[in-house]
């Protein structure tokens, strides 16, 4: 299962893809960021993010996309741009018929480090260890995107097994 | 000048286009809404809104697009979806190279009614009067989109005159 994670943002939109399945070692596919200038108009920035994400989807060809769920409580100054970048990631994936999952920051932290309140450094260290990399992926947004993708492989795996078991049980049921 | 206004929302995204210039009567071009189901996945909803707005842009061929500026302070439950719908409207317009303006709800209210705290009924009544319609446009989201478009014709007109005057003054300046 190949998953692309998106840590949304207008100035730096983190992107990271991993391949793996629950209970097996994970492999890094790619990591990076799409950047847009704070001096650009909003429209130009959103078009730049769309183009960057579309290029990544073309290159990486993921089976699923995991996007960070944005809340309105924190970072009030930038939250609207973050929500819009997240919306564009969801749009780009959905246009291709790819399954999209939204994970909260604390779900990702808990999945990767065992603690929902882990800091960025801890996330980066665990991403480095789990992908068996020589050094921490930079910038931090790329590491966060990889953490989202890893979280999704693990959570998605569980959900897939559940869906498969349910499908199997339904097939065996009296209705078929 | 033909302007398309967008009152963003996931469940009902209001769209309305008017034609006019400051100091002259305004004409209604079109008004309506793009709807998506609350039971649909976010990705499908965003794809639906993109398709609806793109179809409108094809049909209406506006010179500019005005989108309501979304704030994080109010309607916390729905604000993320509203921000994402707004982002898609900005994206669709910017992809076509159309100028995009963001106006706050109070800017629109003040432009249309003279009061930044006018209610929806008052906005609807003034839109009906300004466009010389037999009855108020329905639903309210369509009327709000028309109000945005009217606000932009008036504000945009002033900005255009300023830009034109500035360009003229610069041409006459010592540098040329």
Tab-separated table of C-alpha atoms in Angstrom:
chain	number	residue	atom	x	y	z
A	1	UNK	CA	0.000	0.000	0.000
A	2	UNK	CA	1.467	3.320	-1.102
A	3	UNK	CA	0.210	6.368	0.807
A	4	UNK	CA	0.879	10.040	0.196
A	5	UNK	CA	0.640	12.342	3.213
A	6	UNK	CA	-0.091	16.062	2.992
A	7	UNK	CA	0.784	18.531	5.772
A	8	UNK	CA	-1.184	21.466	4.355
A	9	UNK	CA	0.036	25.056	4.279
A	10	UNK	CA	0.217	27.985	1.873
A	11	UNK	CA	3.873	28.906	2.442
A	12	UNK	CA	5.124	25.329	2.808
A	13	UNK	CA	2.873	22.379	1.968
A	14	UNK	CA	4.654	19.216	3.150
A	15	UNK	CA	4.350	16.120	0.967
A	16	UNK	CA	5.632	12.649	1.735
A	17	UNK	CA	4.959	9.172	0.411
A	18	UNK	CA	5.684	5.787	1.992
A	19	UNK	CA	5.022	2.211	1.054
A	20	UNK	CA	4.188	-0.522	3.511
A	21	UNK	CA	1.611	-2.523	5.356
A	22	UNK	CA	0.857	-2.960	9.053
A	23	UNK	CA	3.409	-5.200	10.772
A	24	UNK	CA	6.068	-4.915	8.062
A	25	UNK	CA	8.924	-2.418	7.597
A	26	UNK	CA	8.004	0.827	5.845
A	27	UNK	CA	9.836	2.275	2.836
A	28	UNK	CA	10.331	5.936	1.947
A	29	UNK	CA	9.084	6.737	-1.563
A	30	UNK	CA	9.558	10.511	-1.625
A	31	UNK	CA	9.504	13.594	0.600
A	32	UNK	CA	9.462	17.320	-0.081
A	33	UNK	CA	7.486	20.545	0.007
A	34	UNK	CA	5.533	22.769	-2.360
A	35	UNK	CA	6.287	26.412	-1.587
A	36	UNK	CA	4.412	29.563	-2.553
A	37	UNK	CA	5.414	33.153	-1.838
A	38	UNK	CA	3.734	35.142	0.926
A	39	UNK	CA	3.795	38.108	-1.484
A	40	UNK	CA	1.788	36.254	-4.153
A	41	UNK	CA	-1.991	36.655	-4.494
A	42	UNK	CA	-4.111	33.953	-2.854
A	43	UNK	CA	-5.325	32.703	-6.251
A	44	UNK	CA	-1.786	32.281	-7.586
A	45	UNK	CA	-0.767	30.456	-4.385
A	46	UNK	CA	-3.691	28.015	-4.615
A	47	UNK	CA	-2.946	27.376	-8.305
A	48	UNK	CA	0.707	26.697	-7.367
A	49	UNK	CA	-0.299	24.231	-4.658
A	50	UNK	CA	-2.721	22.475	-7.004
A	51	UNK	CA	0.008	22.125	-9.669
A	52	UNK	CA	2.537	20.838	-7.105
A	53	UNK	CA	0.161	18.249	-5.655
A	54	UNK	CA	-0.995	17.114	-9.108
A	55	UNK	CA	2.636	16.618	-10.166
A	56	UNK	CA	3.291	14.573	-7.028
A	57	UNK	CA	0.198	12.422	-7.629
A	58	UNK	CA	1.386	11.809	-11.213
A	59	UNK	CA	4.870	10.813	-10.054
A	60	UNK	CA	4.074	8.903	-6.858
A	61	UNK	CA	0.822	7.201	-7.954
A	62	UNK	CA	-0.409	6.531	-4.396
A	63	UNK	CA	-3.227	4.129	-3.468
A	64	UNK	CA	-4.556	6.594	-0.887
A	65	UNK	CA	-3.983	10.145	0.326
A	66	UNK	CA	-3.888	11.224	3.987
A	67	UNK	CA	-4.403	14.910	4.787
A	68	UNK	CA	-4.071	16.604	8.170
A	69	UNK	CA	-7.451	17.638	9.546
A	70	UNK	CA	-7.377	21.382	10.194
A	71	UNK	CA	-9.072	22.875	13.248
A	72	UNK	CA	-10.174	26.457	13.668
A	73	UNK	CA	-9.005	26.694	17.289
A	74	UNK	CA	-5.268	27.199	16.758
A	75	UNK	CA	-3.135	29.453	14.535
A	76	UNK	CA	-6.072	31.762	13.813
A	77	UNK	CA	-3.903	33.996	11.621
A	78	UNK	CA	-3.019	31.255	9.124
A	79	UNK	CA	-5.807	28.713	9.637
A	80	UNK	CA	-7.892	29.833	6.625
A	81	UNK	CA	-4.967	29.386	4.210
A	82	UNK	CA	-4.142	26.032	5.803
A	83	UNK	CA	-7.764	24.887	5.433
A	84	UNK	CA	-7.766	25.986	1.781
A	85	UNK	CA	-4.499	24.163	1.020
A	86	UNK	CA	-5.966	21.049	2.704
A	87	UNK	CA	-9.139	21.421	0.619
A	88	UNK	CA	-7.101	21.519	-2.576
A	89	UNK	CA	-5.204	18.361	-1.586
A	90	UNK	CA	-8.537	16.600	-0.933
A	91	UNK	CA	-9.908	17.918	-4.255
A	92	UNK	CA	-6.878	16.759	-6.284
A	93	UNK	CA	-7.067	13.253	-4.781
A	94	UNK	CA	-10.865	12.956	-5.104
A	95	UNK	CA	-10.766	14.047	-8.762
A	96	UNK	CA	-8.594	10.962	-9.403
A	97	UNK	CA	-10.953	8.725	-7.461
A	98	UNK	CA	-8.340	8.131	-4.739
A	99	UNK	CA	-9.544	7.412	-1.191
A	100	UNK	CA	-8.829	10.377	1.098
A	101	UNK	CA	-8.499	10.191	4.880
A	102	UNK	CA	-8.242	13.072	7.327
A	103	UNK	CA	-6.191	12.487	10.462
A	104	UNK	CA	-5.893	14.923	13.357
A	105	UNK	CA	-2.426	15.983	14.554
A	106	UNK	CA	-2.936	14.082	17.831
A	107	UNK	CA	-3.967	10.898	15.998
A	108	UNK	CA	-0.753	11.127	13.983
A	109	UNK	CA	1.389	11.819	17.055
A	110	UNK	CA	-0.197	8.943	18.958
A	111	UNK	CA	0.245	6.544	16.032
A	112	UNK	CA	3.919	7.421	15.500
A	113	UNK	CA	5.202	8.059	19.024
A	114	UNK	CA	2.584	6.534	21.320
A	115	UNK	CA	1.799	10.009	22.716
A	116	UNK	CA	-0.807	12.428	21.355
A	117	UNK	CA	1.207	15.364	22.696
A	118	UNK	CA	4.624	14.543	21.186
A	119	UNK	CA	6.636	17.494	19.819
A	120	UNK	CA	7.937	18.011	16.276
A	121	UNK	CA	11.433	16.758	17.143
A	122	UNK	CA	10.039	13.494	18.509
A	123	UNK	CA	7.885	13.023	15.378
A	124	UNK	CA	10.917	13.664	13.179
A	125	UNK	CA	13.041	11.189	15.156
A	126	UNK	CA	10.408	8.433	14.913
A	127	UNK	CA	9.844	9.039	11.168
A	128	UNK	CA	13.624	8.739	10.672
A	129	UNK	CA	13.748	5.492	12.668
A	130	UNK	CA	10.625	3.917	11.134
A	131	UNK	CA	11.819	4.599	7.574
A	132	UNK	CA	15.428	3.602	8.480
A	133	UNK	CA	16.848	6.877	7.157
A	134	UNK	CA	20.376	8.172	7.752
A	135	UNK	CA	19.051	11.576	8.807
A	136	UNK	CA	15.828	13.405	9.643
A	137	UNK	CA	13.803	14.519	6.582
A	138	UNK	CA	13.903	18.310	6.122
A	139	UNK	CA	12.043	20.629	6.313
A	140	UNK	CA	9.848	19.612	9.270
A	141	UNK	CA	6.750	19.863	7.022
A	142	UNK	CA	8.068	16.985	4.879
A	143	UNK	CA	8.645	14.880	8.030
A	144	UNK	CA	5.091	15.707	9.210
A	145	UNK	CA	3.695	14.604	5.839
A	146	UNK	CA	5.594	11.302	6.146
A	147	UNK	CA	4.203	10.865	9.679
A	148	UNK	CA	0.663	11.307	8.268
A	149	UNK	CA	1.342	8.710	5.578
A	150	UNK	CA	2.757	6.223	8.142
A	151	UNK	CA	-0.231	6.838	10.437
A	152	UNK	CA	-2.531	6.091	7.532
A	153	UNK	CA	-0.764	2.860	6.551
A	154	UNK	CA	-1.223	1.630	10.116
A	155	UNK	CA	-4.767	2.914	10.699
A	156	UNK	CA	-5.844	2.282	7.105
A	157	UNK	CA	-4.518	-1.263	7.397
A	158	UNK	CA	-6.784	-1.909	10.364
A	159	UNK	CA	-9.746	-0.333	8.572
A	160	UNK	CA	-9.051	-2.375	5.426
A	161	UNK	CA	-8.914	-5.622	7.393
A	162	UNK	CA	-12.214	-4.693	9.047
A	163	UNK	CA	-13.823	-3.857	5.691
A	164	UNK	CA	-12.491	-7.092	4.164
A	165	UNK	CA	-13.785	-9.170	7.103
A	166	UNK	CA	-17.152	-7.427	6.862
A	167	UNK	CA	-17.359	-8.062	3.097
A	168	UNK	CA	-16.479	-11.727	3.667
A	169	UNK	CA	-19.089	-12.088	6.434
A	170	UNK	CA	-21.728	-10.407	4.256
A	171	UNK	CA	-20.991	-12.742	1.340
A	172	UNK	CA	-21.506	-15.754	3.598
A	173	UNK	CA	-24.744	-14.272	4.978
A	174	UNK	CA	-28.253	-15.521	4.207
A	175	UNK	CA	-28.884	-12.773	1.671
A	176	UNK	CA	-26.517	-14.129	-0.999
B	1	UNK	CA	-18.093	44.998	-16.239
B	2	UNK	CA	-19.519	41.563	-15.523
B	3	UNK	CA	-18.841	40.236	-12.010
B	4	UNK	CA	-19.606	36.830	-10.533
B	5	UNK	CA	-20.094	36.690	-6.759
B	6	UNK	CA	-19.576	33.554	-4.668
B	7	UNK	CA	-21.118	33.075	-1.217
B	8	UNK	CA	-19.098	29.973	-0.282
B	9	UNK	CA	-20.520	26.912	1.474
B	10	UNK	CA	-20.398	23.134	1.181
B	11	UNK	CA	-24.147	22.491	1.463
B	12	UNK	CA	-25.215	25.554	-0.538
B	13	UNK	CA	-22.673	27.621	-2.449
B	14	UNK	CA	-24.451	30.776	-3.661
B	15	UNK	CA	-23.539	32.092	-7.106
B	16	UNK	CA	-24.726	35.287	-8.731
B	17	UNK	CA	-23.585	37.407	-11.654
B	18	UNK	CA	-24.385	41.042	-12.454
B	19	UNK	CA	-23.345	43.475	-15.105
B	20	UNK	CA	-22.835	47.180	-14.562
B	21	UNK	CA	-20.533	50.019	-13.710
B	22	UNK	CA	-20.510	52.541	-10.862
B	23	UNK	CA	-23.198	55.196	-11.286
B	24	UNK	CA	-25.280	53.247	-13.812
B	25	UNK	CA	-28.151	50.759	-13.320
B	26	UNK	CA	-27.099	47.161	-12.669
B	27	UNK	CA	-28.402	44.149	-14.596
B	28	UNK	CA	-28.943	40.616	-13.315
B	29	UNK	CA	-27.093	38.015	-15.412
B	30	UNK	CA	-27.787	34.876	-13.401
B	31	UNK	CA	-28.358	33.629	-9.840
B	32	UNK	CA	-28.420	30.202	-8.250
B	33	UNK	CA	-26.688	27.734	-5.957
B	34	UNK	CA	-24.456	24.677	-6.204
B	35	UNK	CA	-25.578	22.098	-3.652
B	36	UNK	CA	-23.752	19.065	-2.249
B	37	UNK	CA	-25.101	16.479	0.170
B	38	UNK	CA	-24.117	16.524	3.847
B	39	UNK	CA	-23.901	12.705	3.611
B	40	UNK	CA	-21.296	12.831	0.818
B	41	UNK	CA	-17.561	12.535	1.500
B	42	UNK	CA	-15.616	15.806	1.662
B	43	UNK	CA	-13.703	14.958	-1.531
B	44	UNK	CA	-16.892	14.340	-3.517
B	45	UNK	CA	-18.382	17.589	-2.205
B	46	UNK	CA	-15.329	19.634	-3.218
B	47	UNK	CA	-15.300	18.008	-6.672
B	48	UNK	CA	-19.020	18.876	-7.015
B	49	UNK	CA	-18.399	22.502	-6.067
B	50	UNK	CA	-15.474	22.761	-8.477
B	51	UNK	CA	-17.608	21.356	-11.327
B	52	UNK	CA	-20.498	23.715	-10.499
B	53	UNK	CA	-18.287	26.817	-10.360
B	54	UNK	CA	-16.419	25.836	-13.547
B	55	UNK	CA	-19.736	25.425	-15.376
B	56	UNK	CA	-20.853	28.853	-14.169
B	57	UNK	CA	-17.580	30.449	-15.273
B	58	UNK	CA	-18.019	28.828	-18.718
B	59	UNK	CA	-21.593	30.090	-19.020
B	60	UNK	CA	-21.312	33.541	-17.424
B	61	UNK	CA	-17.791	34.499	-18.631
B	62	UNK	CA	-17.249	37.159	-15.939
B	63	UNK	CA	-14.521	39.827	-16.039
B	64	UNK	CA	-13.867	39.357	-12.314
B	65	UNK	CA	-14.883	37.119	-9.426
B	66	UNK	CA	-15.749	38.313	-5.902
B	67	UNK	CA	-15.623	35.792	-3.050
B	68	UNK	CA	-16.711	36.310	0.543
B	69	UNK	CA	-13.730	36.472	2.906
B	70	UNK	CA	-14.169	33.760	5.537
B	71	UNK	CA	-13.170	34.371	9.152
B	72	UNK	CA	-12.402	31.736	11.733
B	73	UNK	CA	-14.232	33.522	14.544
B	74	UNK	CA	-17.854	32.613	13.695
B	75	UNK	CA	-19.663	29.374	12.775
B	76	UNK	CA	-16.778	27.241	14.072
B	77	UNK	CA	-18.616	24.024	13.192
B	78	UNK	CA	-18.853	24.800	9.474
B	79	UNK	CA	-16.062	27.344	8.961
B	80	UNK	CA	-13.502	24.834	7.598
B	81	UNK	CA	-15.867	23.637	4.867
B	82	UNK	CA	-16.772	27.241	4.060
B	83	UNK	CA	-13.077	28.180	3.806
B	84	UNK	CA	-12.445	25.208	1.515
B	85	UNK	CA	-15.386	26.068	-0.760
B	86	UNK	CA	-14.070	29.658	-0.910
B	87	UNK	CA	-10.588	28.360	-1.745
B	88	UNK	CA	-11.974	26.332	-4.642
B	89	UNK	CA	-13.828	29.367	-6.014
B	90	UNK	CA	-10.579	31.389	-5.857
B	91	UNK	CA	-8.673	28.500	-7.480
B	92	UNK	CA	-11.187	28.098	-10.349
B	93	UNK	CA	-11.070	31.841	-11.118
B	94	UNK	CA	-7.262	32.134	-10.808
B	95	UNK	CA	-6.727	29.132	-13.136
B	96	UNK	CA	-8.524	31.169	-15.829
B	97	UNK	CA	-6.455	34.258	-15.083
B	98	UNK	CA	-9.507	36.138	-13.765
B	99	UNK	CA	-8.971	38.825	-11.112
B	100	UNK	CA	-10.298	37.670	-7.735
B	101	UNK	CA	-11.341	39.948	-4.892
B	102	UNK	CA	-12.241	38.983	-1.336
B	103	UNK	CA	-14.822	41.146	0.438
B	104	UNK	CA	-15.830	40.772	4.077
B	105	UNK	CA	-19.524	40.376	4.962
B	106	UNK	CA	-19.545	43.834	6.595
B	107	UNK	CA	-17.962	45.446	3.515
B	108	UNK	CA	-20.746	43.917	1.408
B	109	UNK	CA	-23.484	44.964	3.838
B	110	UNK	CA	-22.121	48.516	4.030
B	111	UNK	CA	-21.833	48.782	0.231
B	112	UNK	CA	-25.385	47.531	-0.399
B	113	UNK	CA	-27.375	48.945	2.528
B	114	UNK	CA	-25.156	51.660	4.005
B	115	UNK	CA	-24.884	49.661	7.248
B	116	UNK	CA	-22.217	47.051	8.055
B	117	UNK	CA	-24.623	45.291	10.414
B	118	UNK	CA	-27.633	44.886	8.068
B	119	UNK	CA	-29.504	41.559	8.267
B	120	UNK	CA	-30.130	39.048	5.471
B	121	UNK	CA	-33.646	40.363	4.779
B	122	UNK	CA	-32.338	43.896	4.279
B	123	UNK	CA	-29.590	42.625	1.933
B	124	UNK	CA	-32.175	40.659	-0.064
B	125	UNK	CA	-34.482	43.691	-0.290
B	126	UNK	CA	-31.680	45.958	-1.549
B	127	UNK	CA	-30.440	43.373	-4.095
B	128	UNK	CA	-34.026	43.105	-5.395
B	129	UNK	CA	-34.323	46.883	-5.674
B	130	UNK	CA	-30.872	47.504	-7.200
B	131	UNK	CA	-31.407	44.841	-9.871
B	132	UNK	CA	-35.047	45.959	-10.420
B	133	UNK	CA	-36.390	42.432	-9.883
B	134	UNK	CA	-40.046	41.496	-9.364
B	135	UNK	CA	-39.155	39.403	-6.301
B	136	UNK	CA	-36.274	38.585	-3.982
B	137	UNK	CA	-33.765	36.032	-5.385
B	138	UNK	CA	-34.009	32.659	-3.601
B	139	UNK	CA	-32.374	30.976	-1.770
B	140	UNK	CA	-30.736	33.638	0.435
B	141	UNK	CA	-27.283	32.320	-0.620
B	142	UNK	CA	-27.982	33.387	-4.218
B	143	UNK	CA	-29.018	36.865	-3.022
B	144	UNK	CA	-25.831	37.083	-0.912
B	145	UNK	CA	-23.740	36.146	-3.967
B	146	UNK	CA	-25.454	38.909	-5.970
B	147	UNK	CA	-24.745	41.363	-3.132
B	148	UNK	CA	-21.036	40.424	-3.319
B	149	UNK	CA	-21.022	40.960	-7.084
B	150	UNK	CA	-22.742	44.370	-6.736
B	151	UNK	CA	-20.302	45.376	-3.964
B	152	UNK	CA	-17.439	44.459	-6.265
B	153	UNK	CA	-18.780	46.445	-9.227
B	154	UNK	CA	-18.951	49.509	-7.003
B	155	UNK	CA	-15.699	49.009	-5.100
B	156	UNK	CA	-13.894	47.576	-8.122
B	157	UNK	CA	-15.020	50.548	-10.155
B	158	UNK	CA	-13.426	52.928	-7.670
B	159	UNK	CA	-10.237	50.855	-7.613
B	160	UNK	CA	-10.139	50.733	-11.422
B	161	UNK	CA	-10.513	54.509	-11.691
B	162	UNK	CA	-7.736	54.930	-9.122
B	163	UNK	CA	-5.468	52.506	-11.008
B	164	UNK	CA	-6.247	54.236	-14.313
B	165	UNK	CA	-5.546	57.695	-12.824
B	166	UNK	CA	-2.315	56.395	-11.305
B	167	UNK	CA	-1.229	54.873	-14.628
B	168	UNK	CA	-2.007	58.164	-16.383
B	169	UNK	CA	-0.087	60.198	-13.780
B	170	UNK	CA	2.883	57.823	-14.005
B	171	UNK	CA	2.975	58.122	-17.800
B	172	UNK	CA	3.116	61.896	-17.525
B	173	UNK	CA	5.821	61.686	-14.842
B	174	UNK	CA	9.474	62.685	-15.255
B	175	UNK	CA	10.590	59.054	-15.580
B	176	UNK	CA	9.066	58.419	-19.018
